[in-house]
Amino acid sequence: MDLHYTPEEQAFRAEVREFVRARLPRDISAKVLGHRRLAKDDYVRWQKILHERGWIAAGWPVEHGGTGWSAVQQHIFDEECAAAGAPRLIPFGLNMVAPVIMQFGSEQQKRRYLPRILSSEDWWCQGYSEPGSGSDLASLKTRAVRQGDHYVVNGQKTWTTLAQYADMIFCLVRTDSSVKPQEGISFLLIDMHAPGVTVRPLYLYDEEHEVNEVFFDDVKVPLENLVGSEGKGWTYAKYLLGHERTGITGVGASKRELALLKEIAAQQAKDGRPLAADPVFRQRLAQVEIDLLALEMTLLRVLSSRTKPGPEASILKIKGTEVQQALTELMMDALGPLALPFSRTAIEEGGSAAPLAPDYAAPLAARYFNWRKTSIYGGSNEIQRNIIAQQVLGL
Amino acid sequence: MDLHYTPEEQAFRAEVREFVRARLPRDISAKVLGHRRLAKDDYVRWQKILHERGWIAAGWPVEHGGTGWSAVQQHIFDEECAAAGAPRLIPFGLNMVAPVIMQFGSEQQKRRYLPRILSSEDWWCQGYSEPGSGSDLASLKTRAVRQGDHYVVNGQKTWTTLAQYADMIFCLVRTDSSVKPQEGISFLLIDMHAPGVTVRPLYLYDEEHEVNEVFFDDVKVPLENLVGSEGKGWTYAKYLLGHERTGITGVGASKRELALLKEIAAQQAKDGRPLAADPVFRQRLAQVEIDLLALEMTLLRVLSSRTKPGPEASILKIKGTEVQQALTELMMDALGPLALPFSRTAIEEGGSAAPLAPDYAAPLAARYFNWRKTSIYGGSNEIQRNIIAQQVLGL
Amino acid sequence: MDFTLSEEQQLFRDALAKFVQNEYAFEARRKIVASAQGWSGEVWARLAAMGALAVPFAEADGGLGGSGVDLMVVMQELGRGIAVEPYLATVVLGGGAVAAAGSPAQRQALLPGLIAGERQLALAYAEPGARHDLHDVQASARREGAGYVLSGRKATVLNGATADTLVVSARTAGARRDAQGVTLFLVARGAQGVSLSDYRTIDGLRAADLVLDGVRLGADAVLGPVDGGLAPLERAVDLGAAALCAEAVGVIEQLNALTLDYLRTRRQFGQPIGRFQALQHRAVDMLVHAEQVKSIVCLAASAAQSADERERRRAVSAAKSLVGRSGRAVAKEATQLHGGMGVTLELPAAHYAKRLTMIDFWLGDSDWHTERFAAASA
Amino acid sequence: MDFTLSEEQQLFRDALAKFVQNEYAFEARRKIVASAQGWSGEVWARLAAMGALAVPFAEADGGLGGSGVDLMVVMQELGRGIAVEPYLATVVLGGGAVAAAGSPAQRQALLPGLIAGERQLALAYAEPGARHDLHDVQASARREGAGYVLSGRKATVLNGATADTLVVSARTAGARRDAQGVTLFLVARGAQGVSLSDYRTIDGLRAADLVLDGVRLGADAVLGPVDGGLAPLERAVDLGAAALCAEAVGVIEQLNALTLDYLRTRRQFGQPIGRFQALQHRAVDMLVHAEQVKSIVCLAASAAQSADERERRRAVSAAKSLVGRSGRAVAKEATQLHGGMGVTLELPAAHYAKRLTMIDFWLGDSDWHTERFAAASA
């Protein structure tokens, strides 16, 4: 056991840090560190910079254009990017559909989609949840019926993150209603620009247009857009779920947020002294910091073991989102009444929500509310607990 | 709405207080306030004093020798007794079997048992739980088979509080195995001195001999000791359960404990000043005090409404025991390392567990552990949540 | 010991409940919140007509002489609809300060108009950097001739932009955090030197930041004793906190009802999700929170106008502390139990959860009131 | 970044695990705890024979030169059996202080005997009223000739009554809570003026209160620098805290295993209670606690002997803080999930839960370490 990074890992960190320092656009990092909303272009610009350096696909194997980094290297990369205020990499293409295409897709699909994901030419979104099936994914109703050389898709997806930017959506659709629910599901790649696809915004808690409903009305999808075999979509979706859980932990971003929280606590006052010196707030902050430190060690423990994380990775999802939510709450609390003013303009374009409140205060309550989603998405924390209870604890 | 006690209620409180001040033996209250173990005689002595005054059966109707007090008066009585350090009244006779006998018992049973409960001549215990049936009471296995003018009882009860002192036990027994589990249960009164009854101690967390296993080995019980009808025991048990929940709230005792906790916090030091001035401890203590204040109001709200409390009284059991446990934990915490020394002698006979620790410290960690039982007994808090979910929330 | 409402209170409650239910449905509220003013003049006029605005004021001032409990009844029902009209700001806080400290002439000048629904008030006491401390006052009032000149800054003034008259705390003596030396003043919103910036708050209300730059006031602008304004200010804010807690009861009960409804109707894995025991137990804890809050709020309502300062502080702070903790817990659980839809503005739940959470940020948060309770309980 | 144990460590762990499992079964432990001495000389001799007592000491002192991680391995396995032998007191605390501050002669005099299992130590640093503050020292050491005269009181000295030699902190200069002026002394248990009262602790161990009344010591009794004893004392206590946290990992894992076993086998309402979702989710939270604690304990073990004081304090206090919080939570849940039997001493669970809870009361509790962590992380 040696919990120090190796000299190689340290050198790697230095290399990443220098690159990010030199290339991350200041206007973008200012938005991230100020908790402002990012535009599509902000994400794409940064992704293209990484692509240019060959670092866009940290988790991909080299043969597909990935970095071939170890899991620990990937974590270091994530941490350095997060610390500097880089935007998160939109995961739907890079970390979600890509591994499925690599593992189960046709050669043609690999040749077509993987390069366009690397280059950020295609923006992907995820078509899993439906109004009637959230946690119980297998009950989904969107249907794809074969007609000649294409499927005709009808139905509705919901909770589709950033669908308004998307060029492609990967969907779970029902291709067979005569078999057991899990067995009639297929994995389809659909062009968002195809006729019959409509996107309707759902506004979140904080009035952000981040998720959507996506309607399919007689949408024609070429048969070649089926991934793998018909009826195997459930298997592919489960494969993907395992990929999602470690990434969702968010240790890098939480460390950055903790640092920002400490700055705020140093600036805000309570009882006529800095909030950071208030014993009650100190305890609360330190407890979250300790939880995060333990979580970082848990993540590294999982990542540095050579075996692929199994269902116990659900622990990372649960604790990771608990820490994230605790941080957003403490940040809001640190502001006191200055958390109250709300301004969409301020969140989107910068500035303060109220003349007498500091700029950094403007997005924080909204962010607290927005972050309630983290214990719901990616398999709600209740579903994660079910998974652990059954697959790890054998209950 | 008027949350002040009426002049009549205030006068009643003064009367109770004066009586308790004058008549509660000092040696007993010293034990209670010092968290020492009480002997059987301590309970009985105080109960006889109350009986003499006609106050032993606060909740009973006048015709059976009760006080006829309103629910609020009963609460005032409870509060005054608790505050002064009176022992709790052993509930198994007074509050558990007695209401069942009054409601469902024969005239003969009423004539025989009720006066002996009032006079503390009989010490009762409760024979519900069995090794295989705790929360799932209906699965109980102790059998009573009719033979001529008596039942023959075989089986085992467990978790029987203070059975070692008991003269009588009221038992749920199975008299019919051919019907649905709930329908084959009868309510039987059994002489603890009868041949074939054996009591084996179970030591609790704190090494206290408080609960027992009770074995029945061909115990003969006269048919006249059946309460009500054969096979109706489940109905009587449920009737009784409703009685138990408000009493278990323990507001009076918790208020006394809170006061003792504040004394301890004033005497113990942290960072070179009184613990009571430590901001973190202050917050924690105040939160419990607020919870208790709200609970007191909730209890009074329930008691002062003229309708009998329904399943929502389970709320009182849940919150009441949570507050009790929080208080025992804070008390232990207030001591710091001085909570560690353990001495059965000190707990039973007084004194300190370690030369350099104050006398009041000796029982507090043991009490914390002992009190874990409160969220388990009387229908575990999980069972209470099930009851509320089904009967109040309709889930 | 009596927890029942009088027949009059029940009738009033039922009328208000019906009004809120009819006029303040989800879509109607959405429109009101999005309007330029941010609240509805029509609803306000109806509240005036129902007598709701007269509740806490003495009969001599044209009011109904209602108690803290009467106020509780009103606020609970407003909370059930998460109404955004400035009842708290105008009637309880601003009106409360005038009622607590005003001379007969001041009361006569302000309260009848307020009760009639024609005049809006606001209480400008909070300063940036003062968090929840009423005595942390840097705004200064300098004597000049018979009057005063006010300068300073006041933050998050609820209803600031639509108030005709602002009650402003300013320092006439002493240092920044001294309890003595605070004086209340009546300031017309349009007075020279007053600048106001109006904004939305995240829980759907309107507040304003206020900059006072050499505002000249006559001697008649002084509300209550010079240098002794903290006591009436605290009384008004305590009444406001008790009222806000009562609002929280309405919000919690409605949010719990919405959540139960969702648990009963939303199906996953072939059954209503309310059949899952883990969710059932959490729903029970939400009910326990609701009952505890309801109880302590009765106590706060009863003691909110008590002459015994310690009793008042203890009861109000107990309630506000518990409302802060329990309200946040209920809001989180309601959101989580609603799943994905719980974090969108499509369903009412999110709106209730936002308001419920942010109630902890107005008039002293849970930590602040817990410490105040501890001090009053020592 | 490597979390794996070396092959040697794994072998040692497996041997210890087997030893504890075989020799330290429930009934065996019950007898050991109830014995007059309160721990088993036989077990101790076996631990010595296995080399466990040599782990943290330098090879020059006859030890194995083991790391904090080696110590972690030992303590985890001892925790799995809730062994009551004075490993923490003798090897880690007492031995640690001697190793940290002792002269070659002192180390030679004490450590080989300790490693051989022939000599017991204890660290007497705590005073009544000092809670967890190492620098809060009232016991005084007055210079007399070449030596010192010690007077004062030391509380809850773990293993005090069976230690041959006590390491005692006393004030040679400064006021009660000064960091400077604390000196460590070696005191023979039987020295004149030493009186010891032995007692049980609620978690099954033995401790003693110590009164020093004019104990005369030679100059060679001074352990480490005069007036500068706080630093080595803190090092020893930090190593002890890290070791105690490692013990907690073993306790938690064993308690979780016992609870899972109970959930799988105990039947109510026609099925194993582990089928009830509300209990499942709570069992999952117990696992999350266990994993988080395990992780942070690795960090503490790695940093427990770090030369970087800030790094050491931060890691050790993070671990002890989390062990305190999580340990209590796990203990409560394990008890509750065991139902009625969980609070009797009939099942092992209650014994594990008691130890796990009380670990928070030794060597600084969760609040104390949380604040220390905050100070070290500022």
PDB file of N, CA and C in Angstrom, chain C residues 214-241:
ATOM      1  N   GLY C 214     -28.522  60.308   1.849  1.00  0.00           N
ATOM      2  CA  GLY C 214     -28.883  61.638   2.360  1.00  0.00           C
ATOM      3  C   GLY C 214     -30.370  61.919   2.296  1.00  0.00           C
ATOM      4  N   VAL C 215     -31.151  60.975   2.736  1.00  0.00           N
ATOM      5  CA  VAL C 215     -32.607  61.158   2.718  1.00  0.00           C
ATOM      6  C   VAL C 215     -33.017  62.028   3.903  1.00  0.00           C
ATOM      7  N   ARG C 216     -33.669  63.150   3.596  1.00  0.00           N
ATOM      8  CA  ARG C 216     -34.058  64.073   4.661  1.00  0.00           C
ATOM      9  C   ARG C 216     -35.446  63.730   5.191  1.00  0.00           C
ATOM     10  N   LEU C 217     -35.529  63.635   6.508  1.00  0.00           N
ATOM     11  CA  LEU C 217     -36.800  63.249   7.125  1.00  0.00           C
ATOM     12  C   LEU C 217     -37.140  64.232   8.225  1.00  0.00           C
ATOM     13  N   GLY C 218     -38.439  64.477   8.400  1.00  0.00           N
ATOM     14  CA  GLY C 218     -38.882  65.320   9.491  1.00  0.00           C
ATOM     15  C   GLY C 218     -38.911  64.549  10.795  1.00  0.00           C
ATOM     16  N   ALA C 219     -39.145  65.232  11.877  1.00  0.00           N
ATOM     17  CA  ALA C 219     -39.183  64.586  13.192  1.00  0.00           C
ATOM     18  C   ALA C 219     -40.317  63.575  13.248  1.00  0.00           C
ATOM     19  N   ASP C 220     -41.365  63.815  12.469  1.00  0.00           N
ATOM     20  CA  ASP C 220     -42.517  62.901  12.521  1.00  0.00           C
ATOM     21  C   ASP C 220     -42.238  61.578  11.819  1.00  0.00           C
ATOM     22  N   ALA C 221     -41.076  61.453  11.213  1.00  0.00           N
ATOM     23  CA  ALA C 221     -40.723  60.180  10.569  1.00  0.00           C
ATOM     24  C   ALA C 221     -40.180  59.167  11.569  1.00  0.00           C
ATOM     25  N   VAL C 222     -39.860  59.627  12.761  1.00  0.00           N
ATOM     26  CA  VAL C 222     -39.331  58.697  13.770  1.00  0.00           C
ATOM     27  C   VAL C 222     -40.459  57.809  14.275  1.00  0.00           C
ATOM     28  N   LEU C 223     -40.227  56.511  14.184  1.00  0.00           N
ATOM     29  CA  LEU C 223     -41.254  55.541  14.599  1.00  0.00           C
ATOM     30  C   LEU C 223     -40.804  54.935  15.929  1.00  0.00           C
ATOM     31  N   GLY C 224     -41.472  55.341  16.999  1.00  0.00           N
ATOM     32  CA  GLY C 224     -41.101  54.810  18.310  1.00  0.00           C
ATOM     33  C   GLY C 224     -39.927  55.562  18.898  1.00  0.00           C
ATOM     34  N   PRO C 225     -39.357  55.039  19.966  1.00  0.00           N
ATOM     35  CA  PRO C 225     -38.332  55.772  20.713  1.00  0.00           C
ATOM     36  C   PRO C 225     -37.012  55.905  19.946  1.00  0.00           C
ATOM     37  N   VAL C 226     -36.444  57.102  20.011  1.00  0.00           N
ATOM     38  CA  VAL C 226     -35.114  57.307  19.446  1.00  0.00           C
ATOM     39  C   VAL C 226     -34.109  56.454  20.236  1.00  0.00           C
ATOM     40  N   ASP C 227     -33.231  55.797  19.512  1.00  0.00           N
ATOM     41  CA  ASP C 227     -32.201  54.894  20.082  1.00  0.00           C
ATOM     42  C   ASP C 227     -32.784  53.595  20.648  1.00  0.00           C
ATOM     43  N   GLY C 228     -34.083  53.526  20.747  1.00  0.00           N
ATOM     44  CA  GLY C 228     -34.686  52.327  21.358  1.00  0.00           C
ATOM     45  C   GLY C 228     -35.532  51.557  20.364  1.00  0.00           C
ATOM     46  N   GLY C 229     -35.111  51.572  19.117  1.00  0.00           N
ATOM     47  CA  GLY C 229     -35.933  50.943  18.076  1.00  0.00           C
ATOM     48  C   GLY C 229     -35.793  49.427  18.007  1.00  0.00           C
ATOM     49  N   LEU C 230     -34.776  48.917  18.680  1.00  0.00           N
ATOM     50  CA  LEU C 230     -34.529  47.480  18.507  1.00  0.00           C
ATOM     51  C   LEU C 230     -35.665  46.635  19.081  1.00  0.00           C
ATOM     52  N   ALA C 231     -36.203  47.076  20.222  1.00  0.00           N
ATOM     53  CA  ALA C 231     -37.258  46.274  20.862  1.00  0.00           C
ATOM     54  C   ALA C 231     -38.503  46.163  19.984  1.00  0.00           C
ATOM     55  N   PRO C 232     -39.062  47.275  19.493  1.00  0.00           N
ATOM     56  CA  PRO C 232     -40.227  47.117  18.604  1.00  0.00           C
ATOM     57  C   PRO C 232     -39.873  46.408  17.298  1.00  0.00           C
ATOM     58  N   LEU C 233     -38.663  46.633  16.800  1.00  0.00           N
ATOM     59  CA  LEU C 233     -38.246  45.928  15.580  1.00  0.00           C
ATOM     60  C   LEU C 233     -38.256  44.419  15.830  1.00  0.00           C
ATOM     61  N   GLU C 234     -37.699  44.021  16.958  1.00  0.00           N
ATOM     62  CA  GLU C 234     -37.660  42.601  17.281  1.00  0.00           C
ATOM     63  C   GLU C 234     -39.072  42.045  17.442  1.00  0.00           C
ATOM     64  N   ARG C 235     -39.962  42.846  18.039  1.00  0.00           N
ATOM     65  CA  ARG C 235     -41.344  42.381  18.190  1.00  0.00           C
ATOM     66  C   ARG C 235     -41.980  42.133  16.830  1.00  0.00           C
ATOM     67  N   ALA C 236     -41.770  43.076  15.924  1.00  0.00           N
ATOM     68  CA  ALA C 236     -42.372  42.928  14.593  1.00  0.00           C
ATOM     69  C   ALA C 236     -41.772  41.735  13.863  1.00  0.00           C
ATOM     70  N   VAL C 237     -40.464  41.573  13.974  1.00  0.00           N
ATOM     71  CA  VAL C 237     -39.816  40.463  13.266  1.00  0.00           C
ATOM     72  C   VAL C 237     -40.219  39.128  13.902  1.00  0.00           C
ATOM     73  N   ASP C 238     -40.407  39.119  15.196  1.00  0.00           N
ATOM     74  CA  ASP C 238     -40.870  37.885  15.838  1.00  0.00           C
ATOM     75  C   ASP C 238     -42.285  37.533  15.380  1.00  0.00           C
ATOM     76  N   LEU C 239     -43.128  38.539  15.295  1.00  0.00           N
ATOM     77  CA  LEU C 239     -44.477  38.258  14.796  1.00  0.00           C
ATOM     78  C   LEU C 239     -44.393  37.743  13.362  1.00  0.00           C
ATOM     79  N   GLY C 240     -43.495  38.353  12.595  1.00  0.00           N
ATOM     80  CA  GLY C 240     -43.289  37.900  11.218  1.00  0.00           C
ATOM     81  C   GLY C 240     -42.782  36.473  11.158  1.00  0.00           C
ATOM     82  N   ALA C 241     -41.856  36.140  12.035  1.00  0.00           N
ATOM     83  CA  ALA C 241     -41.300  34.783  12.026  1.00  0.00           C
ATOM     84  C   ALA C 241     -42.378  33.774  12.402  1.00  0.00           C
TER      85      ALA C 241
END
